[in-house]
Tab-separated table of C-alpha atoms and ligand atoms in Angstrom:
chain	number	residue	atom	x	y	z
O	6	MET	CA	5.964	-14.702	-31.805
O	7	HIS	CA	9.511	-13.782	-30.826
O	8	LYS	CA	11.598	-10.793	-32.330
O	9	PRO	CA	14.625	-11.469	-34.950
O	10	TYR	CA	17.995	-10.989	-33.220
O	11	VAL	CA	20.324	-8.021	-34.356
O	12	TYR	CA	23.952	-8.070	-32.970
O	13	ILE	CA	25.705	-4.220	-33.185
O	14	THR	CA	29.227	-4.407	-33.109
O	15	ARG	CA	29.911	-1.164	-31.268
O	16	LYS	CA	28.025	0.709	-28.707
O	17	LEU	CA	25.800	3.284	-30.449
O	18	PRO	CA	23.617	6.098	-29.153
O	19	GLU	CA	20.154	4.492	-27.969
O	20	GLU	CA	18.071	6.915	-29.578
O	21	THR	CA	19.584	6.018	-33.142
O	22	LEU	CA	18.021	2.498	-32.376
O	23	SER	CA	14.354	3.313	-32.112
O	24	SER	CA	13.428	1.872	-35.422
O	25	LEU	CA	15.170	-1.261	-34.846
O	26	ARG	CA	13.950	-2.079	-31.338
O	27	GLU	CA	10.463	-2.164	-32.776
O	28	VAL	CA	11.173	-5.054	-34.986
O	29	ALA	CA	14.122	-6.867	-33.278
O	30	GLU	CA	15.818	-7.935	-30.252
O	31	ILE	CA	19.217	-5.994	-29.913
O	32	GLY	CA	22.446	-7.442	-28.559
O	33	MET	CA	25.217	-4.595	-28.624
O	34	TRP	CA	29.220	-5.043	-27.788
O	35	PRO	CA	29.086	-2.346	-24.967
O	36	PHE	CA	32.309	-0.489	-25.886
O	37	GLU	CA	32.700	2.494	-28.095
O	38	GLU	CA	36.185	2.681	-28.689
O	39	GLU	CA	36.919	-0.998	-28.563
O	40	ALA	CA	36.390	-3.362	-31.267
O	41	VAL	CA	34.238	-6.589	-30.563
O	42	PRO	CA	36.874	-9.598	-30.380
O	43	ARG	CA	36.297	-12.132	-33.382
O	44	HIS	CA	35.201	-14.917	-31.260
O	45	VAL	CA	32.354	-12.771	-29.710
O	46	LEU	CA	31.389	-11.582	-33.151
O	47	PHE	CA	31.365	-15.142	-34.270
O	48	GLN	CA	29.392	-16.338	-31.177
O	49	GLU	CA	26.832	-13.408	-31.996
O	50	ALA	CA	26.453	-13.984	-35.768
O	51	LYS	CA	26.011	-17.458	-35.307
O	52	LYS	CA	22.349	-16.533	-33.881
O	53	ALA	CA	21.692	-13.238	-35.416
O	54	ASN	CA	19.205	-12.272	-38.257
O	55	GLY	CA	20.952	-8.996	-38.802
O	56	LEU	CA	24.460	-7.449	-38.071
O	57	LEU	CA	25.120	-3.609	-37.778
O	58	THR	CA	29.090	-3.528	-38.467
O	59	MET	CA	31.728	-1.020	-38.750
O	60	LEU	CA	34.314	-0.765	-41.230
O	61	SER	CA	36.975	-2.214	-38.952
O	62	ASP	CA	35.133	-5.563	-38.488
O	63	LYS	CA	36.256	-8.252	-41.142
O	64	ILE	CA	32.891	-9.813	-42.278
O	65	ASP	CA	34.267	-12.713	-44.284
O	66	ASP	CA	33.058	-15.989	-45.740
O	67	GLU	CA	34.161	-17.976	-42.704
O	68	LEU	CA	31.689	-15.885	-40.443
O	69	MET	CA	28.910	-16.051	-43.006
O	70	ALA	CA	29.513	-19.719	-43.286
O	71	GLN	CA	28.475	-20.178	-39.700
O	72	SER	CA	25.679	-17.882	-39.346
O	73	PRO	CA	22.848	-19.793	-40.954
O	74	SER	CA	20.098	-17.327	-39.935
O	75	LEU	CA	21.969	-14.062	-41.284
O	76	LYS	CA	19.614	-11.882	-43.697
O	77	VAL	CA	21.026	-8.410	-43.726
O	78	ILE	CA	24.523	-6.796	-42.929
O	79	ALA	CA	24.318	-2.964	-42.311
O	80	ASN	CA	27.889	-1.551	-42.484
O	81	LEU	CA	28.276	1.907	-40.703
O	82	ALA	CA	30.127	3.241	-43.710
O	83	VAL	CA	29.726	4.312	-47.164
O	84	GLY	CA	32.649	2.009	-47.932
O	85	TYR	CA	32.109	-1.762	-47.559
O	86	ASP	CA	35.497	-3.538	-48.675
O	87	ASN	CA	35.501	-5.121	-45.093
O	88	ILE	CA	32.798	-7.330	-46.198
O	89	ASP	CA	33.037	-10.278	-48.749
O	90	ILE	CA	30.475	-9.198	-51.093
O	91	ASP	CA	30.665	-12.427	-53.000
O	92	ALA	CA	30.194	-14.657	-50.141
O	93	ALA	CA	27.293	-12.495	-49.141
O	94	LYS	CA	25.985	-12.553	-52.549
O	95	LYS	CA	26.128	-16.311	-52.752
O	96	LYS	CA	24.347	-16.818	-49.440
O	97	GLY	CA	21.573	-14.166	-50.454
O	98	ILE	CA	22.639	-11.845	-47.434
O	99	ALA	CA	21.689	-8.416	-48.098
O	100	VAL	CA	24.580	-5.900	-47.458
O	101	CYS	CA	23.608	-2.269	-46.908
O	102	ASN	CA	25.860	1.153	-46.439
O	103	THR	CA	25.389	4.565	-45.455
O	104	PRO	CA	25.891	6.782	-48.601
O	105	ASP	CA	24.682	10.526	-48.748
O	106	VAL	CA	24.104	11.240	-45.196
O	107	LEU	CA	28.044	11.390	-45.044
O	108	THR	CA	28.940	13.011	-48.309
O	109	ASP	CA	29.389	16.737	-47.021
O	110	SER	CA	31.059	15.656	-43.854
O	111	THR	CA	33.527	13.795	-45.543
O	112	ALA	CA	34.163	16.283	-48.235
O	113	ASP	CA	34.659	19.052	-45.433
O	114	LEU	CA	37.335	16.664	-43.747
O	115	THR	CA	39.095	16.019	-46.878
O	116	PHE	CA	39.289	19.771	-47.674
O	117	SER	CA	40.490	20.344	-44.026
O	118	LEU	CA	43.285	17.856	-44.677
O	119	ILE	CA	44.036	19.662	-47.941
O	120	LEU	CA	44.240	23.169	-45.958
O	121	ALA	CA	45.955	21.434	-42.861
O	122	THR	CA	48.866	19.982	-44.928
O	123	ALA	CA	49.314	22.782	-47.171
O	124	ARG	CA	49.177	25.598	-44.533
O	125	ARG	CA	51.198	23.473	-41.950
O	126	ILE	CA	48.286	24.025	-39.297
O	127	VAL	CA	49.034	20.823	-37.184
O	128	GLU	CA	52.811	21.875	-36.973
O	129	SER	CA	52.093	25.627	-36.308
O	130	ALA	CA	49.713	24.789	-33.567
O	131	LEU	CA	51.980	22.495	-32.034
O	132	TYR	CA	54.817	25.135	-32.264
O	133	VAL	CA	52.708	27.772	-30.345
O	134	LYS	CA	51.755	25.124	-27.625
O	135	GLU	CA	55.292	23.780	-27.263
O	136	GLY	CA	56.393	27.305	-26.466
O	137	LYS	CA	58.706	27.412	-29.470
O	138	TRP	CA	57.438	30.847	-30.736
O	139	ASN	CA	60.010	33.409	-30.101
O	140	SER	CA	59.589	36.004	-32.657
O	141	TRP	CA	57.489	36.525	-35.846
O	142	GLY	CA	59.434	35.372	-38.987
O	143	PRO	CA	58.826	36.397	-42.848
O	144	LEU	CA	58.919	32.552	-43.704
O	145	LEU	CA	58.229	31.089	-40.138
O	146	LEU	CA	56.193	28.106	-40.981
O	147	ALA	CA	55.178	29.047	-44.659
O	148	GLY	CA	53.281	26.749	-46.523
O	149	ALA	CA	51.932	26.503	-49.843
O	150	ASP	CA	48.924	28.128	-51.151
O	151	VAL	CA	45.661	26.096	-51.960
O	152	HIS	CA	43.812	28.789	-53.945
O	153	HIS	CA	43.983	29.118	-57.569
O	154	LYS	CA	46.135	25.700	-57.643
O	155	THR	CA	45.006	22.451	-59.258
O	156	ILE	CA	43.461	19.826	-57.618
O	157	GLY	CA	43.422	16.232	-59.021
O	158	ILE	CA	40.654	14.065	-57.435
O	159	VAL	CA	41.007	10.295	-58.054
O	160	GLY	CA	37.523	8.742	-57.617
O	161	MET	CA	34.960	11.094	-58.536
O	162	GLY	CA	31.935	9.658	-56.577
O	163	ARG	CA	29.675	11.690	-54.242
O	164	ILE	CA	32.248	12.711	-52.088
O	165	GLY	CA	34.622	13.585	-54.878
O	166	GLU	CA	31.967	15.793	-56.253
O	167	ALA	CA	31.374	17.300	-52.913
O	168	VAL	CA	35.319	17.920	-52.628
O	169	ALA	CA	35.356	19.358	-56.103
O	170	ARG	CA	32.386	22.125	-55.259
O	171	ARG	CA	34.482	22.839	-52.090
O	172	ALA	CA	37.669	23.602	-54.452
O	173	LYS	CA	35.499	25.648	-56.682
O	174	GLY	CA	34.927	28.149	-53.943
O	175	PHE	CA	38.756	28.281	-53.596
O	176	ASP	CA	39.167	29.176	-57.351
O	177	MET	CA	41.068	25.960	-58.052
O	178	ASN	CA	41.407	24.144	-61.250
O	179	ILE	CA	39.714	20.778	-61.051
O	180	LEU	CA	40.957	17.734	-62.773
O	181	TYR	CA	39.607	14.203	-62.162
O	182	HIS	CA	40.168	10.746	-62.824
O	183	ASN	CA	37.468	7.915	-62.267
O	184	ARG	CA	36.385	4.372	-63.667
O	185	ASN	CA	33.760	6.466	-65.876
O	186	ARG	CA	33.647	9.816	-67.307
O	187	LYS	CA	31.028	12.208	-65.423
O	188	LEU	CA	29.860	14.433	-68.085
O	189	HIS	CA	27.724	16.252	-65.895
O	190	THR	CA	30.228	16.988	-63.257
O	191	GLU	CA	32.496	18.227	-66.395
O	192	SER	CA	29.857	20.631	-67.188
O	193	GLY	CA	28.596	21.590	-63.866
O	194	LEU	CA	31.708	22.118	-62.099
O	195	GLY	CA	34.069	22.655	-64.863
O	196	ALA	CA	36.127	19.580	-64.070
O	197	THR	CA	38.144	18.188	-66.698
O	198	TYR	CA	38.937	14.149	-66.954
O	199	LYS	CA	42.388	13.005	-67.126
O	200	GLU	CA	44.099	9.839	-67.507
O	201	PHE	CA	45.593	8.500	-64.338
O	202	HIS	CA	49.336	9.391	-64.975
O	203	ASP	CA	48.273	13.010	-66.658
O	204	LEU	CA	46.347	14.117	-63.258
O	205	LEU	CA	49.403	13.079	-61.321
O	206	LYS	CA	51.620	15.108	-63.449
O	207	GLU	CA	49.549	18.203	-63.699
O	208	SER	CA	47.904	18.337	-59.959
O	209	ASP	CA	49.286	20.272	-56.981
O	210	PHE	CA	46.934	18.272	-54.684
O	211	VAL	CA	46.389	14.795	-55.208
O	212	VAL	CA	43.314	13.554	-53.692
O	213	CYS	CA	42.523	9.940	-53.514
O	214	LEU	CA	38.905	9.208	-52.839
O	215	ALA	CA	38.455	5.990	-54.463
O	216	PRO	CA	36.704	2.944	-53.092
O	217	LEU	CA	39.144	-0.149	-52.390
O	218	THR	CA	38.728	-2.468	-55.157
O	219	ALA	CA	40.988	-4.823	-56.919
O	220	GLU	CA	41.900	-1.939	-59.156
O	221	THR	CA	42.744	0.534	-56.732
O	222	ARG	CA	44.589	-1.467	-54.355
O	223	GLY	CA	48.098	-0.334	-54.248
O	224	MET	CA	47.638	2.316	-57.085
O	225	PHE	CA	49.579	4.889	-55.483
O	226	ASN	CA	53.005	3.079	-55.747
O	227	ARG	CA	56.309	4.311	-56.431
O	228	GLU	CA	55.863	4.957	-59.929
O	229	ALA	CA	52.823	6.941	-59.237
O	230	PHE	CA	54.752	9.290	-56.749
O	231	GLN	CA	57.301	9.823	-59.399
O	232	PHE	CA	54.883	11.343	-61.844
O	233	MET	CA	53.877	14.029	-59.256
O	234	LYS	CA	55.186	17.277	-58.966
O	235	LYS	CA	58.062	17.774	-56.422
O	236	SER	CA	55.722	20.454	-54.878
O	237	ALA	CA	52.539	17.918	-54.885
O	238	ILE	CA	50.838	17.120	-51.618
O	239	PHE	CA	48.971	13.815	-51.699
O	240	ILE	CA	45.755	13.415	-49.712
O	241	ASN	CA	44.155	10.111	-48.866
O	242	ALA	CA	40.520	10.134	-47.308
O	243	GLY	CA	39.566	7.144	-49.323
O	244	ARG	CA	41.097	3.728	-48.152
O	245	GLY	CA	44.626	3.078	-47.003
O	246	ALA	CA	45.218	0.228	-48.974
O	247	SER	CA	45.038	1.972	-52.181
O	248	VAL	CA	48.615	3.290	-51.173
O	249	ASP	CA	51.728	1.550	-51.124
O	250	GLU	CA	52.976	3.013	-47.642
O	251	LYS	CA	56.599	2.036	-48.155
O	252	ALA	CA	56.675	3.859	-51.637
O	253	LEU	CA	54.865	6.873	-49.883
O	254	ILE	CA	57.870	7.147	-46.937
O	255	GLU	CA	60.276	6.856	-49.531
O	256	ALA	CA	58.790	9.467	-51.801
O	257	LEU	CA	58.565	11.995	-48.608
O	258	GLN	CA	62.017	11.118	-47.529
O	259	ASN	CA	63.687	11.774	-51.125
O	260	LYS	CA	61.216	14.759	-51.495
O	261	THR	CA	59.860	13.446	-54.655
O	262	ILE	CA	56.593	15.048	-53.317
O	263	VAL	CA	56.260	17.606	-50.543
O	264	GLY	CA	53.826	16.373	-47.966
O	265	ALA	CA	51.032	14.112	-47.168
O	266	GLY	CA	47.534	14.594	-45.276
O	267	LEU	CA	46.166	11.024	-44.465
O	268	ASP	CA	42.870	9.966	-42.773
O	269	VAL	CA	43.236	6.351	-43.842
O	270	TYR	CA	45.935	3.602	-43.504
O	271	VAL	CA	46.881	-0.023	-44.682
O	272	GLU	CA	46.676	-1.143	-41.032
O	273	GLU	CA	44.082	0.762	-38.753
O	274	PRO	CA	44.955	1.662	-35.991
O	275	ILE	CA	48.090	2.865	-37.291
O	276	ASP	CA	51.391	1.814	-35.459
O	277	PRO	CA	52.474	4.576	-33.170
O	278	GLN	CA	55.959	4.080	-34.292
O	279	HIS	CA	55.011	3.928	-38.079
O	280	PRO	CA	57.487	5.931	-39.879
O	281	LEU	CA	54.891	8.098	-41.416
O	282	LEU	CA	54.083	9.514	-38.017
O	283	SER	CA	57.379	10.921	-37.359
O	284	MET	CA	57.338	13.090	-40.313
O	285	SER	CA	56.574	16.794	-39.940
O	286	GLN	CA	55.093	17.033	-43.439
O	287	VAL	CA	52.732	14.469	-42.749
O	288	VAL	CA	49.005	15.400	-41.048
O	289	ALA	CA	47.653	12.075	-39.648
O	290	LEU	CA	44.187	11.716	-38.674
O	291	PRO	CA	42.593	8.488	-37.077
O	292	HIS	CA	39.801	7.959	-40.096
O	293	ILE	CA	37.402	10.563	-39.078
O	294	GLY	CA	36.104	11.471	-42.460
O	295	SER	CA	32.550	11.244	-41.500
O	296	ALA	CA	33.156	11.998	-37.895
O	297	SER	CA	30.744	14.689	-37.009
O	298	VAL	CA	27.928	14.217	-34.332
O	299	GLU	CA	25.241	15.087	-36.657
O	300	THR	CA	26.312	12.669	-39.546
O	301	ARG	CA	27.324	9.717	-37.053
O	302	MET	CA	23.956	9.965	-35.644
O	303	LYS	CA	22.316	9.907	-39.237
O	304	MET	CA	24.485	7.099	-40.215
O	305	ALA	CA	23.405	4.897	-37.272
O	306	GLU	CA	19.820	5.662	-37.825
O	307	LEU	CA	20.068	4.785	-41.333
O	308	ALA	CA	21.857	1.514	-40.754
O	309	ALA	CA	19.414	0.424	-38.136
O	310	ARG	CA	16.583	1.587	-40.459
O	311	ASN	CA	18.171	-0.520	-43.160
O	312	ILE	CA	17.850	-3.589	-41.053
O	313	ALA	CA	14.750	-3.135	-39.557
O	314	LYS	CA	13.248	-2.570	-42.832
O	315	LYS	CA	15.069	-5.718	-44.445
O	316	LEU	CA	13.725	-8.004	-41.452
O	317	SER	CA	10.241	-6.714	-41.989
O	318	GLY	CA	10.208	-7.669	-45.563
O	319	GLU	CA	10.919	-4.330	-46.842
O	320	GLU	CA	12.971	-2.863	-49.187
O	321	PRO	CA	16.212	-1.347	-47.261
O	322	GLU	CA	17.027	2.243	-48.233
O	323	THR	CA	20.672	1.798	-49.159
O	324	GLN	CA	21.283	-1.793	-50.082
O	325	VAL	CA	24.487	-2.195	-52.215
O	326	LEU	CA	23.531	-5.778	-53.059
J	11	DGY	C1	33.371	5.576	-45.097
J	11	DGY	O1	32.270	5.618	-44.578
J	11	DGY	O2	33.642	4.560	-45.908
J	11	DGY	C2	34.515	6.629	-44.779
J	11	DGY	O3	35.652	6.052	-44.664
J	11	DGY	C3	34.106	7.841	-44.010
J	11	DGY	O4	34.813	7.951	-43.045
């Protein structure tokens, strides 16, 4: 009996695929840092029973409509806003993500963005490497403290909670805003629930970790930045489209806020000419929230296992629908 066919849209380390190879024939786009062209993805999806996709692949109704054998899509990310969930539901296609295994790594990266932006780490490192350091100065490259400040976390899911745990170690006052209140987080971490605008008004660091949904799209708009303190630093490790980037640029240019640490953007990869990239008060990273070798290996293994299980008639470990 021939095995089901699974297409993987980016080159993954062979050792992460052993569970999948046992039950499926695998086709894989051969490049690590180049996205599969849409026409290739369409050709492959047409004959595939399973797809292992990246957050940069648009998996829409059009693609699913021409993929009659597709049973499961496993996204190599916790977020799955790149997949049309309603279309998958209608067609009975299972969608899986990779939660939990990436929580701590993504929280580490989020916290390093807070530190790097507040303490001007990237600017300072460049200053040394570019030979600009002539003399020690009392306020040379002085930034803002992180310890004992107020952090406002928007999106208190697993990653938000892990960021809050790190903030507690820095003696920070922890505020959060979420779709629903998390009473165990309030008692366990001493976090205080705030309405969105109150959180913006009171936080020194406003951290976006919310998933991208109809409600969160563009929620950090001009009005939101105007609510923030003049000394506020905005951090986004959630999804770029939660932010109106024009409003963010304006807020930085007009000194409505002091700085921004960004791992995600409306368009990825971001255009090198994008105005945000020429601002010294912006730390910009290439969507590397979960990018430690250990975590990316676990994510790939989990995604592969999810497909293997679904195609063998078992329950996937982390199915979102
Ligand atoms: C995800 O997995 O959705 C995050 O963006 C981690 O980088």
